CSV table of C-alpha atoms in Angstrom, one decimal:
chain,number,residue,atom,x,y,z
A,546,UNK,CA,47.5,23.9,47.4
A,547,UNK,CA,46.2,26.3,44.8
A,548,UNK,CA,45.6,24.0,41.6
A,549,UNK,CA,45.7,26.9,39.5
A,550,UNK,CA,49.6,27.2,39.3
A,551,UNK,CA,50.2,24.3,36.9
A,552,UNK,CA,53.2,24.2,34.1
A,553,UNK,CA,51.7,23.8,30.8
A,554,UNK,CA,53.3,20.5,31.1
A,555,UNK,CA,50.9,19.6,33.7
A,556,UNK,CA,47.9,21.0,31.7
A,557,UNK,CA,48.6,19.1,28.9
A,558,UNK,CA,49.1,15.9,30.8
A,559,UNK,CA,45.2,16.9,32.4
A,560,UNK,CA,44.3,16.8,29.1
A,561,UNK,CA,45.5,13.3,28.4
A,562,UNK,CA,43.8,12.1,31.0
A,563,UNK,CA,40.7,13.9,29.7
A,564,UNK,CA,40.8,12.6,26.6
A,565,UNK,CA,40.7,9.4,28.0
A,566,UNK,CA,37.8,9.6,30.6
A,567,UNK,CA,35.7,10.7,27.3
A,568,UNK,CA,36.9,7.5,26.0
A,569,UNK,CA,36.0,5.7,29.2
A,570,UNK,CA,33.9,7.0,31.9
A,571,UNK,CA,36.0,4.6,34.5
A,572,UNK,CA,39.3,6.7,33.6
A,573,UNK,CA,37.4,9.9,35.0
A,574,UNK,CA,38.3,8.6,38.2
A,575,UNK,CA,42.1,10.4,38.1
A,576,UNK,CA,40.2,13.3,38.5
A,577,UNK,CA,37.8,12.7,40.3
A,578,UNK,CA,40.7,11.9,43.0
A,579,UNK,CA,42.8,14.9,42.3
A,580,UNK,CA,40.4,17.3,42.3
A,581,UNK,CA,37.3,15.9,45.3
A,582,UNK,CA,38.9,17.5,48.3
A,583,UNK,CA,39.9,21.0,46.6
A,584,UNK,CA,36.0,21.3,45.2
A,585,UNK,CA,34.5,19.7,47.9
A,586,UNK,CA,36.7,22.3,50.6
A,587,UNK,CA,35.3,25.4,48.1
A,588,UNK,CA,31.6,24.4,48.6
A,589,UNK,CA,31.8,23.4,52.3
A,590,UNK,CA,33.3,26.6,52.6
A,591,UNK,CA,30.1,28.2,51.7
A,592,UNK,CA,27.8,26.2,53.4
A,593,UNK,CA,28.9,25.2,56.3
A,594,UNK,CA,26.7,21.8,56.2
A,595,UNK,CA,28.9,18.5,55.9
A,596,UNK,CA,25.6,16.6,54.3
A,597,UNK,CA,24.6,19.6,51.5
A,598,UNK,CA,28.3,20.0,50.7
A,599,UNK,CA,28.5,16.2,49.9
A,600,UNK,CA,25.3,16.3,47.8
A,601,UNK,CA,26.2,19.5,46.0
A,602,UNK,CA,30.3,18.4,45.3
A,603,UNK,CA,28.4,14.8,44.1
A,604,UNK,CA,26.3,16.9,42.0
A,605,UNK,CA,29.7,18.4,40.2
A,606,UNK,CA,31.5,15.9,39.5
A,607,UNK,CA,28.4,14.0,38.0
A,608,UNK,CA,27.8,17.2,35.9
A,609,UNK,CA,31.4,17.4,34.5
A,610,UNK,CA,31.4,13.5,33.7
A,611,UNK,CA,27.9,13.9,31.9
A,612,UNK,CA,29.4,17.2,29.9
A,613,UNK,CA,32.7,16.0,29.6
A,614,UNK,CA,31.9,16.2,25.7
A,615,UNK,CA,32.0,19.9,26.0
A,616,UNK,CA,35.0,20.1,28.0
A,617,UNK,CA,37.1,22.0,25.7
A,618,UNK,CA,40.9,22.8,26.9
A,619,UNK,CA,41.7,26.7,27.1
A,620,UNK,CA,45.2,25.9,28.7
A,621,UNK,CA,43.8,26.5,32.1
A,622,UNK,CA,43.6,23.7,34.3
A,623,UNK,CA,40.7,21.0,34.4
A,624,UNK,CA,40.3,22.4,37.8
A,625,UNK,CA,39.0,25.6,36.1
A,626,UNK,CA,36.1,24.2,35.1
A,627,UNK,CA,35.0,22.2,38.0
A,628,UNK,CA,35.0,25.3,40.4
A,629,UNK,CA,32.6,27.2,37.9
A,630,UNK,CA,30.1,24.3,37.8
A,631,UNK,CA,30.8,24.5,42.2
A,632,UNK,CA,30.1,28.1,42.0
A,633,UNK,CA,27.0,27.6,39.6
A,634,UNK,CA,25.6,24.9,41.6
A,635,UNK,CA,26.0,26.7,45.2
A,636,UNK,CA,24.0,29.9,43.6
A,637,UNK,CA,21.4,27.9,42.3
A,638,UNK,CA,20.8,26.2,45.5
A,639,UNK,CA,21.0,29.2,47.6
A,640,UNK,CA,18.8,30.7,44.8
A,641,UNK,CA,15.9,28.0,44.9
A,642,UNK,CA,16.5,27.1,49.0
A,643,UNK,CA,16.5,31.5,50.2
A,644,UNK,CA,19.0,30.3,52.7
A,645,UNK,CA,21.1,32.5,53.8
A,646,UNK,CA,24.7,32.2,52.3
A,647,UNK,CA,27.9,32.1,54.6
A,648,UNK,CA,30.5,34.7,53.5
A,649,UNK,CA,33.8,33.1,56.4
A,650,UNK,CA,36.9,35.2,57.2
A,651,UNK,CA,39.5,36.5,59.3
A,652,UNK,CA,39.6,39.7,60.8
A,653,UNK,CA,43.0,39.7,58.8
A,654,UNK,CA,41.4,39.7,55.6
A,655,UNK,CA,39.0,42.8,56.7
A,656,UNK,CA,42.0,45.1,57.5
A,657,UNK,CA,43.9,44.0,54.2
A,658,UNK,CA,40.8,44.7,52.4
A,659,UNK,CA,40.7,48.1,54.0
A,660,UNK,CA,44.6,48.7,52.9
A,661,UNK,CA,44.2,48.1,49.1
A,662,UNK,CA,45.2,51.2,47.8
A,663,UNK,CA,41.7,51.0,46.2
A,664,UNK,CA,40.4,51.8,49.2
A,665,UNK,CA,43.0,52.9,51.7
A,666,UNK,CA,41.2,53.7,54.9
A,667,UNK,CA,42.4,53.9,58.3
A,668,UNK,CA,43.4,50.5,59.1
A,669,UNK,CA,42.2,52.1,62.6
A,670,UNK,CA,38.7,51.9,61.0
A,671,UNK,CA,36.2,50.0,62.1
A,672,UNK,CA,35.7,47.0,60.0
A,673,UNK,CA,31.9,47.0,61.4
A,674,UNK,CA,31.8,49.9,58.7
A,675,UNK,CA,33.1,47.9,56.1
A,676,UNK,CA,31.0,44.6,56.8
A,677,UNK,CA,28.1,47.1,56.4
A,678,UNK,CA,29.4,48.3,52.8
A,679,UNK,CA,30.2,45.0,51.8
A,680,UNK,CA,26.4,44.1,52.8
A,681,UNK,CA,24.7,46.7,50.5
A,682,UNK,CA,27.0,45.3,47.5
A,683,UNK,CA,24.9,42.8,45.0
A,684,UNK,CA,25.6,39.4,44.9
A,685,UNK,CA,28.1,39.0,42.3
A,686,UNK,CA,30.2,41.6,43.9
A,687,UNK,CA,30.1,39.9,47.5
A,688,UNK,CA,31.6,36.6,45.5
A,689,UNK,CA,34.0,38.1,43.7
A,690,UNK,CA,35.7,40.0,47.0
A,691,UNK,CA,35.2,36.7,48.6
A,692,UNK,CA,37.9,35.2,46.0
A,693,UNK,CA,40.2,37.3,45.7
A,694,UNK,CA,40.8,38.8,49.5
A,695,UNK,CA,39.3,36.1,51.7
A,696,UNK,CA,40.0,33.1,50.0
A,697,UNK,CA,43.3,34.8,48.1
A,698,UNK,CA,42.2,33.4,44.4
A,699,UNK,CA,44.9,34.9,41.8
A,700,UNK,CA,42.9,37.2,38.9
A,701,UNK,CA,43.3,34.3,36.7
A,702,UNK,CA,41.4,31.5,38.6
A,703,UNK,CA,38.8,34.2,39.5
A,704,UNK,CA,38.2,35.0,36.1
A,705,UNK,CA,38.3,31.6,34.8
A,706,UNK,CA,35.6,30.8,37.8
A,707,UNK,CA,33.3,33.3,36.7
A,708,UNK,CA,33.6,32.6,32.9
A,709,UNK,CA,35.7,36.3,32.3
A,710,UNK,CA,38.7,37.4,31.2
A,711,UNK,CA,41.7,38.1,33.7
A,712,UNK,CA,41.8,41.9,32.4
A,713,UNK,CA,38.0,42.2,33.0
A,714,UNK,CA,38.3,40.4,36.4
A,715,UNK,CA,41.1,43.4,37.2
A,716,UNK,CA,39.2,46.3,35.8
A,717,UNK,CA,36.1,44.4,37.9
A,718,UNK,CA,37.7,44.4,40.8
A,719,UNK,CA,39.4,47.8,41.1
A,720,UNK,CA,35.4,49.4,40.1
A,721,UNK,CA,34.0,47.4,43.2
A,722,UNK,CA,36.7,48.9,45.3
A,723,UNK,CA,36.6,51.8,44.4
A,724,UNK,CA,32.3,52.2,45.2
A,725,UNK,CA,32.9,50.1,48.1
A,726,UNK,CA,34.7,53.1,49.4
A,727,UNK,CA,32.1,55.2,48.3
A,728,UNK,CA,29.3,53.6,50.0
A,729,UNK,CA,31.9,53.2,52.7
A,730,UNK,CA,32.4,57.1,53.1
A,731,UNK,CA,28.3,57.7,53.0
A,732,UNK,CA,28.1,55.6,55.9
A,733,UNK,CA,30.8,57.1,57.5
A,734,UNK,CA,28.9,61.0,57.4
B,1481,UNK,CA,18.6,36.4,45.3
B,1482,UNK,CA,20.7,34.6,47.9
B,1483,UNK,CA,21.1,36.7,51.1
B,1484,UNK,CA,24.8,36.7,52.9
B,1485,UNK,CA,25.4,36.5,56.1
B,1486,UNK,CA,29.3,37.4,57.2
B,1487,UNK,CA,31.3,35.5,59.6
B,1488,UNK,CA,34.5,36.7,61.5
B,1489,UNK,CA,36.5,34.1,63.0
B,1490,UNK,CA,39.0,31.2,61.9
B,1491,UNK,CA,37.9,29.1,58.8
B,1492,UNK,CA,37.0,26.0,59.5
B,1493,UNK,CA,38.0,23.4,56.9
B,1494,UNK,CA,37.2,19.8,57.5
B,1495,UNK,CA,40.1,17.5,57.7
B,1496,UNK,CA,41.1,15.4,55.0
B,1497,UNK,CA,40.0,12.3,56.2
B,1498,UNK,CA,36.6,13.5,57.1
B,1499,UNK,CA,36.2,14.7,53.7
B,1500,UNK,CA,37.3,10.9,51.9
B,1501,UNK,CA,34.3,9.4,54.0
B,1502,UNK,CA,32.3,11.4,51.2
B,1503,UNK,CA,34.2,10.6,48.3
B,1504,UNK,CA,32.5,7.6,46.4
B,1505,UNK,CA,33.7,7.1,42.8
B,1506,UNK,CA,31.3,3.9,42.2
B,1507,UNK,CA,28.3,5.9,43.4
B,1508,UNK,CA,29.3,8.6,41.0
B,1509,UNK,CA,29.4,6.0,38.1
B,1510,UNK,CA,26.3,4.2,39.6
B,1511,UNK,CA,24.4,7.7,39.0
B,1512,UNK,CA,26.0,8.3,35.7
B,1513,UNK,CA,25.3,5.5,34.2
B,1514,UNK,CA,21.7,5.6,35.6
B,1515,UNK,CA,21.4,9.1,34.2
B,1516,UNK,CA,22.7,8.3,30.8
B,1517,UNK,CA,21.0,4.5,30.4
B,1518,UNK,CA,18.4,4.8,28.2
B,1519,UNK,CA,14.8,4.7,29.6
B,1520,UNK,CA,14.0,1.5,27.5
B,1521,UNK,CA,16.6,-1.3,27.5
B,1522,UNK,CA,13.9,-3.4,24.7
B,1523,UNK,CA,11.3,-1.9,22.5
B,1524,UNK,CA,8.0,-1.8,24.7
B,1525,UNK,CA,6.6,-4.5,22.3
B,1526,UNK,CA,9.8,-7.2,23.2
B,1527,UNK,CA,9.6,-6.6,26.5
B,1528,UNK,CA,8.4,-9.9,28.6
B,1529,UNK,CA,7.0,-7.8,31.7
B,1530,UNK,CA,3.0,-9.6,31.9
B,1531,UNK,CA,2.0,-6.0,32.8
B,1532,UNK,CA,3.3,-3.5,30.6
B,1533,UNK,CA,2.0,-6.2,27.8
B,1534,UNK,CA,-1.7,-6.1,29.2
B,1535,UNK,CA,-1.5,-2.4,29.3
B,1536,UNK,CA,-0.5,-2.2,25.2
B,1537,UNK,CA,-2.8,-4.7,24.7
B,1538,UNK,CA,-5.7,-2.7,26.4
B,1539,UNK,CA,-4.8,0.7,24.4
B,1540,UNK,CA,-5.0,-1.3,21.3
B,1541,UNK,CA,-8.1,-2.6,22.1
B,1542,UNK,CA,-9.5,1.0,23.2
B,1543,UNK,CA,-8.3,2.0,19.7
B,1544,UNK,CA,-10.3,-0.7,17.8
B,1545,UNK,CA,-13.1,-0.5,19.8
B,1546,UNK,CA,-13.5,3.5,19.2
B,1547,UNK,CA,-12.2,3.4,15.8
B,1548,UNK,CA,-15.3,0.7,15.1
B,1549,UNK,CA,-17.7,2.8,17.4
B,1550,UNK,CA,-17.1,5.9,14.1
């Protein structure tokens, strides 16, 4: 289930329940239950290590009870905010650790990516070529493909991940795809 | 910089009930509460710990004795 389609009814009622865990800590378990498998499913994801995901989703829910103070309600969902603090916490440990980082998908998700009238190659192509593209991008470009074409993430949950604005996480997007096809075509030659 | 390495094949999620043998809502209060205690429960100089009273009691005593040595 993608916890990012909520009715404002539904935000607001998060809120409430908010509210109350920065009253008392003990209420913060509501969402600690709604919301453990999605964040804990996002970080295992991109480890692939049952032990480091528990540590690192432990880590986010201790971090969002301890800031909870700061939590301040933008109409997206609570949700919002726990993936960012997921996302912060698996770069930093992949930062301090130089682990490798798992990027999983289908080979679905390789020739939609090669569709997108961004880039619109041969779906004949060989997706080697594109895995090698998608190698020489930076970091924060890797992660933000990763959302949106192998894990499908709308614009608006990406953007509220990565702290941007759903216009910026468009125009974002569409400039990645577009030098992703022009590393793609230097390859190519 | 973290450094990626891409897999191709079916995504492996773990199942729902392999995920709730992690889930632990006391431990996460347990670690709160630890992490937002404060570090002394009674002023250092109520406390009734024979140890951390002989310790004061020897840096006052280092304080007199080098404040009489001037």
């Amino acid at each position: 289930m993608n916890s990012h389609h909520k009715s404002v009814k539904d935000i607001e009622e998060e809120m409430l329940q908010v509210e109350a865990a920065k009253k008392d800590p003990e209420k913060f378990s509501v969402l600690y239950n709604k919301y453990y498998n999605q964040i804990f499913t996002f970080v295992y994801r991109r480890t692939e290590d049952e032990q480091l995901t528990a540590d690192i989703t432990s880590h986010v829910f201790l971090i969002a009870l301890s800031n909870l103070e700061k939590f301040k309600p933008k109409g997206v969902p609570f949700s919002a905010w726990l993936f960012r603090i997921a996302f912060n916490g698996i770069n930093e440990y992949f930062r301090n650790s130089k682990k490798e980082r798992i990027v999983g998908m289908e080979e679905a998700d390789l020739t939609n990516m090669m569709e997108d009238p961004h880039i619109s190659m041969n779906k004949n192509e060989d997706n080697k070529l594109l895995l090698k593209a998608l190698s020489e991008l930076p970091a924060e470009s890797i992660e933000f493909i990763e959302m949106r074409f192998f894990e499908k993430r709308q614009f608006g949950e990406i953007a509220d991940i990565m702290g941007i604005s759903e216009n910026n996480a468009k125009t974002k997007m569409y400039r990645l795809l577009e030098k992703l096809k022009v590393i793609m075509l230097k390859l190519k030659k | 910089m973290a450094k990626y390495r891409f897999k191709i094949g079916s995504k492996k999620d773990l199942n729902e009930e392999r995920i709730a043998g992690h889930k632990d809502f006391k431990k996460l209060m347990h670690n709160y509460q630890h992490l937002t205690r404060p570090i002394y429960k009674t002023p250092l100089y109520k406390t009734r710990n024979a140890k951390v009273l002989l310790v004061l009691l020897i840096i006052i005593l280092l304080a007199f004795i080098l404040s009489e040595i001037k």
